[in-house]
Coordinates of C-alpha atoms in Angstrom, one line a residue:
X889 CA 3.6 -32.9 -1.0
X890 CA 5.7 -35.5 0.8
X891 CA 4.0 -38.8 1.5
X892 CA 5.5 -40.8 4.3
X893 CA 3.6 -44.1 4.7
X894 CA 2.1 -44.5 8.2
X895 CA 3.3 -41.1 9.4
X896 CA 1.7 -37.6 9.4
X897 CA 5.1 -35.9 9.5
X898 CA 8.8 -36.6 8.9
X899 CA 10.8 -39.3 10.7
X900 CA 12.7 -37.9 13.7
X901 CA 14.5 -39.2 16.8
X902 CA 16.5 -37.1 19.3
X903 CA 16.2 -39.7 22.1
X904 CA 14.9 -37.0 24.5
X905 CA 11.5 -38.7 24.2
X906 CA 10.5 -42.2 23.3
X907 CA 11.7 -43.0 19.8
X908 CA 9.2 -44.8 17.5
X909 CA 10.6 -43.8 14.1
X910 CA 13.8 -45.8 14.4
X911 CA 14.6 -49.2 15.8
X912 CA 18.0 -50.3 17.2
X913 CA 19.3 -53.6 18.5
X914 CA 20.5 -54.7 21.9
X915 CA 24.1 -53.5 21.2
X916 CA 23.0 -49.9 21.6
X917 CA 22.1 -48.3 24.9
X918 CA 20.5 -45.0 25.7
X919 CA 22.7 -42.8 28.0
X920 CA 23.9 -39.3 28.6
X921 CA 27.1 -37.4 29.1
X922 CA 27.0 -37.9 32.9
X923 CA 27.6 -41.6 32.4
X924 CA 30.2 -41.6 29.6
X925 CA 33.7 -40.4 30.3
X926 CA 34.6 -39.9 26.6
X927 CA 31.5 -38.0 25.6
X928 CA 30.3 -35.2 28.0
X929 CA 27.3 -33.8 26.1
X930 CA 24.7 -34.8 23.6
X931 CA 24.0 -33.0 20.3
X932 CA 20.4 -32.1 20.8
X933 CA 20.7 -30.1 24.1
X934 CA 24.5 -29.7 24.1
X935 CA 24.7 -30.6 27.8
X936 CA 25.4 -33.6 29.9
X937 CA 21.8 -34.3 30.6
X938 CA 20.9 -34.8 27.0
X939 CA 20.3 -38.4 25.8
X940 CA 22.0 -40.2 22.9
X941 CA 22.5 -43.7 21.6
X942 CA 25.8 -45.2 22.6
X943 CA 27.6 -48.3 21.2
X944 CA 30.7 -49.7 22.9
X945 CA 32.6 -52.8 21.8
X946 CA 35.8 -54.6 22.7
X947 CA 35.4 -57.0 19.7
X948 CA 33.9 -57.1 16.3
X949 CA 30.1 -56.3 16.5
X950 CA 27.7 -55.7 13.7
X951 CA 24.9 -53.4 14.9
X952 CA 22.0 -51.9 13.1
X953 CA 19.7 -48.9 13.4
X954 CA 16.7 -48.9 11.0
X955 CA 13.6 -46.8 10.2
X956 CA 10.6 -48.5 11.7
X957 CA 8.5 -48.0 8.5
X958 CA 8.8 -47.4 4.8
X959 CA 9.7 -43.9 3.5
X960 CA 8.0 -43.2 0.2
X961 CA 8.7 -39.6 -1.0
X962 CA 6.8 -37.9 -3.7
X963 CA 8.6 -36.9 -6.9
X964 CA 8.3 -33.1 -6.6
X965 CA 10.5 -32.3 -3.6
X966 CA 13.8 -33.6 -2.3
X967 CA 14.0 -35.6 1.0
X968 CA 17.1 -36.1 3.0
X969 CA 18.3 -38.1 5.9
X970 CA 20.6 -36.6 8.5
X971 CA 22.3 -37.7 11.7
X972 CA 25.1 -36.8 14.0
X973 CA 27.8 -39.2 15.3
X974 CA 30.7 -38.9 17.8
X975 CA 33.5 -41.4 17.4
X976 CA 35.9 -42.2 20.3
X977 CA 38.3 -44.3 18.2
X978 CA 39.9 -43.9 14.7
X979 CA 38.8 -47.4 13.5
X980 CA 35.0 -47.0 14.1
X981 CA 33.1 -47.3 10.8
X982 CA 29.6 -47.5 9.6
X983 CA 27.5 -47.6 6.4
X984 CA 24.3 -45.9 5.6
X985 CA 22.2 -48.3 3.4
X986 CA 18.8 -48.3 1.7
X987 CA 16.8 -51.5 1.6
X988 CA 13.7 -52.3 -0.5
X989 CA 11.2 -55.2 -0.5
X990 CA 9.6 -56.8 2.5
X991 CA 12.4 -59.3 2.5
X992 CA 14.9 -56.4 2.4
X993 CA 17.0 -58.2 -0.2
X994 CA 17.6 -55.2 -2.4
X995 CA 20.3 -53.2 -0.7
X996 CA 22.6 -50.4 -1.7
X997 CA 25.1 -48.3 0.3
X998 CA 24.6 -44.6 0.1
X999 CA 27.5 -43.6 2.3
X1000 CA 30.4 -45.3 4.1
X1001 CA 32.3 -43.6 7.0
X1002 CA 35.6 -45.3 7.7
X1003 CA 38.9 -44.6 9.6
X1004 CA 38.5 -41.1 11.0
X1005 CA 42.1 -40.0 10.7
X1006 CA 41.7 -37.3 13.4
X1007 CA 39.3 -37.4 16.3
X1008 CA 37.6 -34.1 16.3
X1009 CA 36.2 -34.2 19.8
X1010 CA 32.9 -32.9 18.4
X1011 CA 29.7 -34.2 17.0
X1012 CA 30.1 -34.8 13.2
X1013 CA 27.1 -34.4 10.8
X1014 CA 26.0 -36.8 8.0
X1015 CA 23.6 -35.8 5.3
X1016 CA 22.3 -38.1 2.5
X1017 CA 19.7 -37.2 -0.1
X1018 CA 17.2 -40.0 -0.6
X1019 CA 16.0 -41.2 -4.0
X1020 CA 12.4 -40.9 -5.0
X1021 CA 11.8 -44.6 -4.2
X1022 CA 10.1 -46.5 -1.4
X1023 CA 12.9 -47.4 1.0
X1024 CA 14.0 -48.1 4.6
X1025 CA 17.2 -46.6 6.0
X1026 CA 19.6 -49.0 7.7
X1027 CA 22.7 -47.8 9.5
X1028 CA 25.1 -50.7 9.8
X1029 CA 27.8 -50.1 12.5
X1030 CA 31.0 -52.1 11.9
X1031 CA 32.3 -51.5 15.4
X1032 CA 35.7 -53.2 16.1
X1033 CA 37.4 -51.7 19.1
X1034 CA 36.1 -48.4 20.6
X1035 CA 32.8 -46.6 20.9
X1036 CA 30.4 -44.6 18.8
X1037 CA 27.6 -42.2 19.8
X1038 CA 24.5 -41.5 17.5
X1039 CA 22.1 -38.6 18.0
X1040 CA 19.4 -36.6 16.1
X1041 CA 18.4 -38.9 13.3
X1042 CA 16.0 -37.3 10.9
X1043 CA 14.2 -37.7 7.6
X1044 CA 13.2 -34.3 6.3
X1045 CA 12.7 -31.9 3.4
X1046 CA 15.9 -30.7 1.9
X1047 CA 16.5 -28.0 -0.6
X1048 CA 18.9 -29.3 -3.1
X1049 CA 19.8 -27.3 -6.3
X1050 CA 18.4 -30.2 -8.4
X1051 CA 15.2 -31.9 -7.4
X1052 CA 14.9 -35.7 -8.0
X1053 CA 13.6 -36.5 -11.4
X1054 CA 10.4 -38.4 -11.9
X1055 CA 11.0 -42.1 -12.5
X1056 CA 10.6 -43.7 -15.9
X1057 CA 7.9 -46.4 -15.9
X1058 CA 8.3 -49.0 -18.6
X1059 CA 5.5 -51.2 -17.5
X1060 CA 2.6 -51.0 -15.0
X1061 CA -0.3 -53.3 -14.5
X1062 CA -2.7 -53.4 -11.5
X1063 CA -4.9 -56.3 -12.8
X1064 CA -7.7 -54.0 -14.0
X1065 CA -9.1 -53.9 -17.6
X1066 CA -6.5 -51.5 -19.0
X1067 CA -3.8 -54.2 -18.8
X1068 CA -5.3 -57.6 -18.6
X1069 CA -4.1 -58.4 -22.1
X1070 CA -0.5 -57.5 -21.2
X1071 CA 0.1 -61.0 -19.9
X1072 CA -0.2 -64.4 -21.5
X1073 CA -0.1 -67.8 -19.7
X1074 CA 2.1 -70.4 -21.2
X1075 CA -0.1 -73.3 -22.5
X1076 CA 0.7 -77.0 -22.1
X1077 CA 1.4 -76.6 -18.4
X1078 CA -0.9 -78.0 -15.7
X1079 CA -1.6 -74.7 -14.0
X1080 CA -3.0 -71.7 -16.0
X1081 CA -3.0 -68.1 -14.9
X1082 CA -5.9 -65.7 -15.3
X1083 CA -7.1 -62.3 -14.1
X1084 CA -9.9 -62.4 -11.6
X1085 CA -11.9 -60.2 -9.3
X1086 CA -11.2 -60.8 -5.6
X1087 CA -14.8 -61.5 -4.8
X1088 CA -15.1 -64.1 -7.6
X1089 CA -11.8 -65.8 -6.5
X1090 CA -13.0 -66.3 -3.0
X1091 CA -16.2 -67.9 -4.3
X1092 CA -14.0 -70.5 -6.0
X1093 CA -11.4 -70.9 -3.3
X1094 CA -12.1 -69.4 0.2
X1095 CA -8.4 -69.2 0.9
X1096 CA -7.7 -66.8 -2.0
X1097 CA -7.1 -63.1 -1.2
X1098 CA -10.4 -61.4 -0.3
X1099 CA -9.2 -58.0 -1.4
X1100 CA -6.8 -56.9 -4.1
X1101 CA -3.7 -54.8 -3.3
X1102 CA -4.5 -51.8 -5.6
X1103 CA -7.8 -50.8 -4.1
X1104 CA -7.9 -53.0 -1.0
X1105 CA -11.4 -54.1 -1.7
X1106 CA -13.3 -57.2 -3.1
X1107 CA -14.0 -55.5 -6.4
X1108 CA -10.4 -55.1 -7.5
X1109 CA -8.6 -57.7 -9.7
X1110 CA -5.4 -59.7 -9.4
X1111 CA -3.7 -62.5 -11.3
X1112 CA -4.0 -66.0 -9.9
X1113 CA -3.8 -69.7 -10.8
X1114 CA -7.0 -71.4 -11.7
X1115 CA -6.8 -74.6 -9.6
X1116 CA -8.4 -75.9 -6.5
X1117 CA -7.3 -78.2 -3.6
X1118 CA -8.5 -81.2 -5.6
X1119 CA -6.2 -80.5 -8.6
X1120 CA -3.0 -80.0 -6.7
X1121 CA -0.2 -82.4 -7.8
X1122 CA 3.4 -82.3 -6.7
X1123 CA 5.5 -80.9 -9.5
X1124 CA 2.6 -79.0 -11.2
X1125 CA 3.7 -75.7 -12.7
X1126 CA 2.1 -72.6 -14.2
X1127 CA 3.9 -69.7 -16.1
X1128 CA 2.7 -66.2 -16.7
X1129 CA 4.6 -64.2 -19.3
X1130 CA 4.6 -60.5 -20.1
X1131 CA 4.0 -59.7 -23.7
X1132 CA 6.4 -56.7 -23.3
X1133 CA 10.0 -57.3 -24.1
X1134 CA 12.2 -55.2 -21.8
X1135 CA 15.5 -54.0 -23.2
X1136 CA 17.6 -53.0 -20.3
X1137 CA 20.9 -51.3 -21.2
X1138 CA 23.5 -49.2 -19.4
X1139 CA 21.6 -46.0 -20.0
X1140 CA 19.1 -46.4 -17.2
X1141 CA 18.7 -48.9 -14.3
X1142 CA 15.3 -50.5 -13.8
X1143 CA 13.7 -52.5 -11.1
X1144 CA 10.8 -54.8 -11.0
X1145 CA 8.3 -54.1 -8.2
X1146 CA 5.2 -56.4 -7.5
X1147 CA 3.0 -57.6 -4.8
X1148 CA 2.2 -61.2 -4.1
X1149 CA -0.1 -63.0 -1.7
X1150 CA 0.8 -66.5 -0.4
X1151 CA -2.1 -68.6 0.7
X1152 CA -2.9 -72.2 1.4
X1153 CA -0.5 -74.6 3.1
X1154 CA 2.7 -72.9 4.2
X1155 CA 5.8 -73.6 2.0
X1156 CA 3.9 -76.1 -0.2
X1157 CA 4.5 -74.1 -3.3
X1158 CA 7.1 -71.6 -4.7
X1159 CA 6.9 -68.3 -6.6
X1160 CA 9.8 -67.4 -8.9
X1161 CA 10.4 -64.7 -11.5
X1162 CA 12.5 -65.5 -14.6
X1163 CA 13.8 -63.5 -17.5
X1164 CA 12.8 -65.2 -20.7
X1165 CA 15.5 -64.3 -23.1
X1166 CA 14.6 -62.7 -26.4
X1167 CA 17.3 -64.3 -28.5
X1168 CA 16.4 -67.8 -27.3
X1169 CA 12.9 -67.8 -25.8
X1170 CA 13.4 -71.3 -24.5
X1171 CA 16.1 -70.1 -22.2
X1172 CA 15.3 -68.5 -18.8
X1173 CA 17.4 -67.0 -16.0
X1174 CA 16.0 -66.5 -12.5
X1175 CA 16.0 -63.0 -11.3
X1176 CA 13.8 -63.3 -8.1
X1177 CA 14.3 -64.4 -5.4
X1178 CA 17.8 -62.9 -5.7
X1179 CA 20.6 -65.5 -5.7
X1180 CA 18.4 -68.1 -7.3
X1181 CA 17.0 -69.7 -4.1
X1182 CA 13.3 -70.3 -3.9
X1183 CA 13.5 -70.8 -0.2
X1184 CA 12.5 -67.3 1.1
X1185 CA 10.6 -66.1 4.1
X1186 CA 7.4 -64.5 3.0
X1187 CA 4.4 -63.2 4.8
X1188 CA 1.4 -65.6 4.7
X1189 CA -2.2 -64.5 4.0
X1190 CA -1.3 -60.9 3.3
X1191 CA 0.0 -58.8 0.4
X1192 CA 3.8 -58.7 0.4
X1193 CA 6.0 -56.3 -1.5
X1194 CA 8.8 -57.8 -3.7
X1195 CA 11.4 -56.0 -5.7
X1196 CA 14.5 -56.8 -7.6
X1197 CA 16.9 -55.0 -9.9
X1198 CA 16.7 -56.0 -13.6
X1199 CA 19.9 -57.1 -15.2
X1200 CA 21.2 -55.9 -18.6
X1201 CA 19.6 -57.7 -21.5
X1202 CA 16.5 -58.2 -23.6
X1203 CA 13.8 -60.4 -22.2
X1204 CA 10.2 -60.7 -21.1
X1205 CA 9.3 -61.4 -17.4
X1206 CA 8.1 -64.9 -16.6
X1207 CA 6.3 -65.5 -13.3
X1208 CA 6.1 -69.2 -12.2
X1209 CA 4.3 -71.0 -9.4
X1210 CA 5.0 -74.6 -8.7
X1211 CA 3.7 -77.2 -6.3
X1212 CA 6.3 -78.8 -4.0
X1213 CA 3.8 -81.3 -2.5
X1214 CA 0.3 -82.4 -2.9
X1215 CA -0.8 -79.9 -0.2
X1216 CA -2.7 -76.9 -1.5
X1217 CA -0.7 -73.7 -1.7
X1218 CA -0.7 -70.9 -4.2
X1219 CA 0.1 -67.2 -4.9
X1220 CA -1.7 -64.2 -6.4
X1221 CA 0.0 -61.2 -8.1
X1222 CA -0.9 -57.5 -8.2
X1223 CA 0.5 -54.1 -9.0
X1224 CA 3.4 -55.3 -11.2
X1225 CA 5.6 -52.5 -12.3
X1226 CA 9.0 -52.0 -14.1
X1227 CA 10.4 -48.6 -13.1
X1228 CA 13.7 -46.8 -13.1
X1229 CA 15.7 -47.0 -9.9
X1230 CA 18.9 -45.6 -8.5
X1231 CA 21.2 -48.7 -8.7
X1232 CA 24.4 -49.5 -10.5
X1233 CA 24.0 -51.6 -13.6
X1234 CA 24.0 -55.4 -13.0
X1235 CA 24.5 -58.6 -14.9
X1236 CA 22.6 -61.9 -14.4
X1237 CA 23.6 -63.6 -11.2
X1238 CA 22.1 -67.0 -12.0
X1239 CA 23.0 -69.6 -14.7
X1240 CA 20.6 -70.1 -17.6
X1241 CA 18.2 -73.0 -17.7
X1242 CA 15.9 -74.3 -20.4
X1243 CA 12.1 -74.7 -20.4
X1244 CA 12.6 -77.6 -22.9
X1245 CA 15.5 -79.1 -24.8
X1246 CA 15.7 -80.6 -28.3
X1247 CA 18.7 -81.9 -30.3
X1248 CA 19.0 -84.1 -33.4
X1249 CA 22.8 -83.5 -33.7
X1250 CA 22.5 -82.2 -37.3
X1251 CA 23.8 -78.8 -36.1
X1252 CA 26.7 -79.1 -33.6
X1253 CA 26.1 -75.7 -32.2
X1254 CA 22.5 -76.5 -31.4
X1255 CA 23.1 -79.2 -28.8
X1256 CA 25.4 -77.7 -26.2
X1257 CA 26.3 -81.1 -24.8
X1258 CA 29.0 -81.7 -22.2
X1259 CA 30.9 -85.0 -21.7
X1260 CA 31.7 -86.5 -18.4
X1261 CA 30.6 -85.5 -14.9
X1262 CA 32.1 -82.9 -12.5
X1263 CA 35.4 -84.3 -11.1
X1264 CA 34.9 -87.6 -13.0
X1265 CA 37.1 -88.5 -15.9
X1266 CA 35.8 -90.5 -18.8
X1267 CA 38.3 -92.2 -21.1
X1268 CA 36.1 -92.1 -24.2
X1269 CA 33.9 -89.1 -25.1
X1270 CA 30.7 -88.8 -27.2
X1271 CA 31.2 -87.0 -30.5
X1272 CA 28.9 -86.0 -33.3
X1273 CA 29.3 -88.3 -36.3
X1274 CA 27.3 -89.1 -39.5
X1275 CA 26.9 -92.4 -41.3
X1276 CA 29.5 -91.2 -43.8
X1277 CA 32.1 -90.4 -41.0
X1278 CA 31.4 -93.1 -38.4
X1279 CA 34.7 -94.8 -37.5
X1280 CA 33.6 -98.4 -38.3
X1281 CA 30.9 -98.7 -40.9
X1282 CA 30.4 -102.4 -40.2
X1283 CA 29.3 -101.5 -36.7
X1284 CA 27.4 -98.4 -37.8
X1285 CA 25.1 -96.7 -37.6
X1286 CA 25.3 -95.9 -41.3
X1287 CA 22.4 -93.5 -41.1
X1288 CA 20.9 -91.2 -38.4
X1289 CA 17.5 -91.7 -36.8
X1290 CA 16.1 -88.3 -37.7
X1291 CA 16.1 -88.4 -41.5
X1292 CA 17.4 -92.0 -42.2
X1293 CA 20.3 -90.3 -44.0
X1294 CA 24.0 -91.1 -44.1
X1295 CA 24.7 -87.3 -43.8
X1296 CA 22.5 -86.9 -40.7
X1297 CA 24.2 -86.4 -37.4
X1298 CA 24.1 -88.5 -34.2
X1299 CA 26.0 -88.7 -30.9
X1300 CA 28.5 -91.5 -31.1
X1301 CA 30.5 -93.0 -28.2
X1302 CA 34.0 -92.9 -29.7
X1303 CA 35.6 -95.9 -28.1
X1304 CA 38.3 -97.3 -30.4
X1305 CA 41.5 -98.3 -28.7
X1306 CA 42.8 -99.2 -25.2
X1307 CA 39.5 -101.0 -24.5
X1308 CA 38.8 -102.6 -21.1
X1309 CA 35.8 -104.2 -19.5
X1310 CA 33.5 -101.8 -17.6
X1311 CA 34.5 -98.7 -19.7
X1312 CA 31.9 -96.0 -19.2
X1313 CA 30.9 -92.7 -20.8
X1314 CA 28.6 -89.9 -19.8
X1315 CA 27.1 -86.8 -21.4
X1316 CA 24.4 -84.3 -20.5
X1317 CA 22.9 -81.1 -21.8
X1318 CA 25.1 -78.2 -20.8
X1319 CA 22.3 -76.3 -19.1
X1320 CA 19.8 -77.4 -16.5
X1321 CA 16.2 -78.1 -17.6
X1322 CA 13.2 -76.7 -15.8
X1323 CA 11.5 -80.0 -14.8
X1324 CA 7.8 -80.2 -13.9
X1325 CA 4.8 -82.5 -14.0
X1326 CA 3.7 -83.9 -17.4
X1327 CA 7.2 -83.6 -18.8
X1328 CA 8.6 -86.4 -21.0
X1329 CA 12.0 -87.3 -22.5
X1330 CA 12.3 -89.0 -25.8
X1331 CA 15.4 -90.3 -27.6
X1332 CA 16.7 -92.9 -30.0
X1333 CA 19.5 -95.3 -29.2
X1334 CA 21.7 -97.7 -31.1
X1335 CA 23.9 -100.5 -29.8
X1336 CA 25.8 -103.0 -32.0
X1337 CA 28.8 -105.2 -30.8
X1338 CA 31.5 -106.6 -33.0
X1339 CA 30.7 -110.0 -31.6
X1340 CA 27.2 -111.0 -30.4
X1341 CA 27.6 -112.9 -27.2
X1342 CA 26.3 -112.7 -23.6
X1343 CA 28.0 -109.4 -22.8
X1344 CA 25.7 -106.5 -22.4
X1345 CA 25.9 -102.7 -22.7
X1346 CA 23.9 -100.8 -20.0
X1347 CA 22.3 -97.6 -21.1
X1348 CA 21.1 -95.2 -18.4
X1349 CA 19.4 -91.8 -17.8
X1350 CA 19.8 -90.3 -14.4
X1351 CA 18.4 -87.1 -12.7
X1352 CA 20.6 -85.5 -10.1
X1353 CA 18.7 -82.6 -8.6
X1354 CA 15.0 -83.3 -7.9
X1355 CA 14.7 -87.0 -7.5
X1356 CA 18.5 -87.8 -7.5
X1357 CA 17.9 -91.2 -9.0
X1358 CA 17.7 -93.4 -12.1
X1359 CA 15.1 -92.4 -14.7
X1360 CA 15.7 -95.2 -17.2
X1361 CA 18.1 -98.2 -17.4
X1362 CA 18.3 -100.7 -20.2
X1363 CA 20.7 -103.6 -20.8
X1364 CA 21.3 -104.2 -24.5
X1365 CA 23.3 -106.9 -26.4
X1366 CA 22.3 -105.7 -29.9
X1367 CA 19.6 -103.2 -30.4
X1368 CA 19.0 -104.4 -34.0
X1369 CA 19.1 -100.9 -35.4
X1370 CA 17.7 -97.7 -34.0
X1371 CA 15.2 -98.0 -31.2
X1372 CA 13.0 -95.2 -29.9
X1373 CA 12.0 -94.5 -26.3
X1374 CA 9.6 -92.0 -24.6
X1375 CA 9.7 -91.8 -20.8
X1376 CA 7.3 -89.8 -18.7
X1377 CA 9.3 -88.2 -15.9
X1378 CA 8.2 -88.4 -12.3
X1379 CA 6.4 -85.5 -10.8
X1380 CA 9.0 -83.1 -9.5
X1381 CA 9.6 -79.4 -10.0
X1382 CA 13.1 -78.0 -10.1
X1383 CA 16.0 -77.0 -12.3
X1384 CA 17.1 -80.5 -13.2
X1385 CA 20.4 -81.9 -14.5
X1386 CA 20.1 -85.1 -16.6
X1387 CA 22.9 -87.4 -17.4
X1388 CA 23.0 -90.1 -20.1
X1389 CA 25.5 -93.0 -19.3
X1390 CA 26.8 -96.1 -21.0
X1391 CA 28.7 -99.0 -19.3
X1392 CA 30.1 -102.0 -21.3
X1393 CA 31.1 -105.5 -20.0
X1394 CA 33.5 -106.4 -22.8
X1395 CA 36.8 -105.3 -24.2
X1396 CA 35.5 -105.8 -27.7
X1397 CA 34.3 -103.0 -29.8
X1398 CA 30.7 -101.9 -29.3
X1399 CA 29.0 -99.1 -31.3
X1400 CA 26.8 -96.9 -29.1
X1401 CA 24.9 -93.9 -30.4
X1402 CA 22.0 -91.6 -29.4
X1403 CA 19.9 -89.3 -31.5
X1404 CA 16.9 -87.0 -31.3
X1405 CA 17.0 -86.2 -27.6
X1406 CA 14.0 -84.1 -26.5
X1407 CA 12.8 -82.9 -23.0
X1408 CA 9.4 -81.4 -23.4
X1409 CA 5.8 -81.4 -22.1
X1410 CA 4.4 -84.8 -22.9
X1411 CA 1.6 -83.3 -25.1
X1412 CA 4.3 -81.8 -27.4
X1413 CA 6.3 -85.0 -27.9
X1414 CA 6.2 -86.3 -31.5
X1415 CA 5.5 -90.0 -31.8
X1416 CA 6.6 -91.6 -34.0
X1417 CA 9.3 -89.4 -35.5
X1418 CA 8.4 -88.9 -39.2
X1419 CA 11.9 -89.2 -40.5
X1420 CA 12.6 -92.6 -39.0
X1421 CA 12.7 -95.9 -40.9
X1422 CA 12.0 -97.8 -37.7
X1423 CA 8.4 -99.0 -37.4
X1424 CA 7.2 -98.0 -33.9
X1425 CA 4.2 -99.3 -32.1
X1426 CA 3.0 -97.5 -29.0
X1427 CA 3.1 -99.8 -26.0
X1428 CA 3.0 -98.9 -22.4
X1429 CA 5.2 -100.7 -19.8
X1430 CA 4.6 -99.6 -16.2
X1431 CA 7.6 -100.1 -13.9
X1432 CA 7.7 -99.7 -10.1
X1433 CA 8.6 -96.0 -10.7
X1434 CA 5.5 -95.5 -12.8
X1435 CA 7.5 -94.5 -15.9
X1436 CA 5.7 -94.8 -19.2
X1437 CA 8.0 -96.3 -21.9
X1438 CA 7.3 -96.5 -25.6
X1439 CA 9.4 -99.0 -27.4
X1440 CA 9.7 -100.3 -31.0
X1441 CA 8.0 -103.6 -32.0
X1442 CA 11.3 -105.4 -32.3
X1443 CA 12.0 -104.7 -28.6
X1444 CA 8.7 -105.9 -27.3
X1445 CA 9.1 -109.6 -28.2
X1446 CA 8.6 -112.3 -25.6
X1447 CA 12.3 -113.1 -25.5
X1448 CA 13.2 -109.4 -24.9
X1449 CA 10.8 -109.0 -22.1
X1450 CA 12.1 -112.2 -20.5
X1451 CA 15.6 -110.9 -20.9
X1452 CA 14.6 -107.7 -19.1
X1453 CA 13.7 -109.6 -15.9
X1454 CA 16.5 -112.1 -16.3
X1455 CA 19.1 -109.4 -16.2
X1456 CA 17.5 -107.2 -13.5
X1457 CA 20.3 -108.2 -11.1
X1458 CA 22.9 -107.0 -13.6
X1459 CA 21.1 -103.7 -13.9
X1460 CA 21.5 -103.1 -10.2
X1461 CA 25.1 -103.9 -10.6
X1462 CA 25.6 -101.5 -13.4
X1463 CA 23.9 -98.8 -11.5
X1464 CA 26.0 -99.5 -8.5
X1465 CA 29.1 -99.5 -10.6
X1466 CA 28.3 -96.1 -12.1
X1467 CA 27.7 -94.6 -8.6
X1468 CA 31.1 -96.0 -7.6
X1469 CA 32.8 -94.2 -10.5
X1470 CA 31.0 -91.0 -9.7
X1471 CA 31.7 -91.0 -6.0
X1472 CA 35.2 -92.4 -5.8

């Protein structure tokens, strides 16, 4: 039996009566053969009194005809779409497309009609068999110069030699007991997902969905974030991961279908879906919303259908909700399904990013660092060295921070010849990092000049996506060995790009190195690092940006703290200088 959502029968529109099954825009007009000199009769009645839809253009116009509701065939009988068109010009063209999702972002073209070489002077039929999927039909008319008539649009049973095969379902969960253990929330993040009955959810938060999507009642279950209005913080994030690893190959195309419910303050939070890669579970690639943008128009306070094609690869699915402000806003999920779909195979459309980042420079391939800044040339690059290979052993460092070993690696600013004042260098992790609340960065730094005088070296860490500002800035004359820093990042949520920078005041040689760089949830940061020979005491210094900094005992002397304030003007200068180099 054919199921057509919201309709007792098949979709049909002959324009002789009021058409409710198809919508068309203002570019189309209802008329008959008595009013059009080029077309003297319709297709339905085959006379001049019959009505048809007519498009006429003297310039480029993009017009659309679309089914007013979703078509959802069953899997045991073929369903087709048919229509008739009458062109009056050779260069009239149109596409028949299928769209999926309430945002209609998943689109494929089933048929294209272009450049009619010979005008037949008759109505021409079009027939397309529909896949066994929930779709809307959209006819896109690319009218340039000329006119086009449309008549007798219909969705109906069709008797093809081969019936559509039943789709293959890789994963299906409606939030009920049979699948509640198919998901796992990622720990160490502020928001935690759970499965809850709709009735119980509304007792905890009266804005939560009062019914689930599966059964449309208060006894059904869905996934939601366990937090209330009082615990919302800008930048807070929660991840829900499927235990299932999906291996999508070129044998069968698959799509992800799910329903979500947005509630609370409008646009105060985002919902995203990532692929969490099997080979490196720390690496994610966004797959929904399509194109990587989290700014999408969704329905509020009602269940909304989302779908996306799954790219080739091996990965689990990671659902994320994040708070973009301190206003309460959240999402619930239900009826999550991975099912075969009739689409060409696709690759990932977004760049990879990292849930966390860690590098001790002992394995060069592990770090994936990039020198410089887009469109900014740096004279001297950072390079991995060891205590055994460092260019000047008198300047050092002669051992790394990680293991206190001469064979351990570190990232060294290789500035040797053609030195000038205000030389600068920059480096960053090659991939963006998924930043959120309660994230910290830790690293060790080393600065030693050939001559100890009043000249400083400025070390900086900047963020260029969320906050677009300075995270940490430190003027150093001589660090007296390796120093260790932990900084709690400000509360933002986005795919962040971090840059480490160094600027020197002198033409003399200065050894600058970094080691053990880690971006991670603060609860997972190791303090102190067990391989270090540096004695570290945990001391908190609160700056105006409310960053928490942990420094070694040797840094926290009275003279060092006095120097910090004394050279604050110089810090501003160095920051300005770096901005000048980047923007010029």
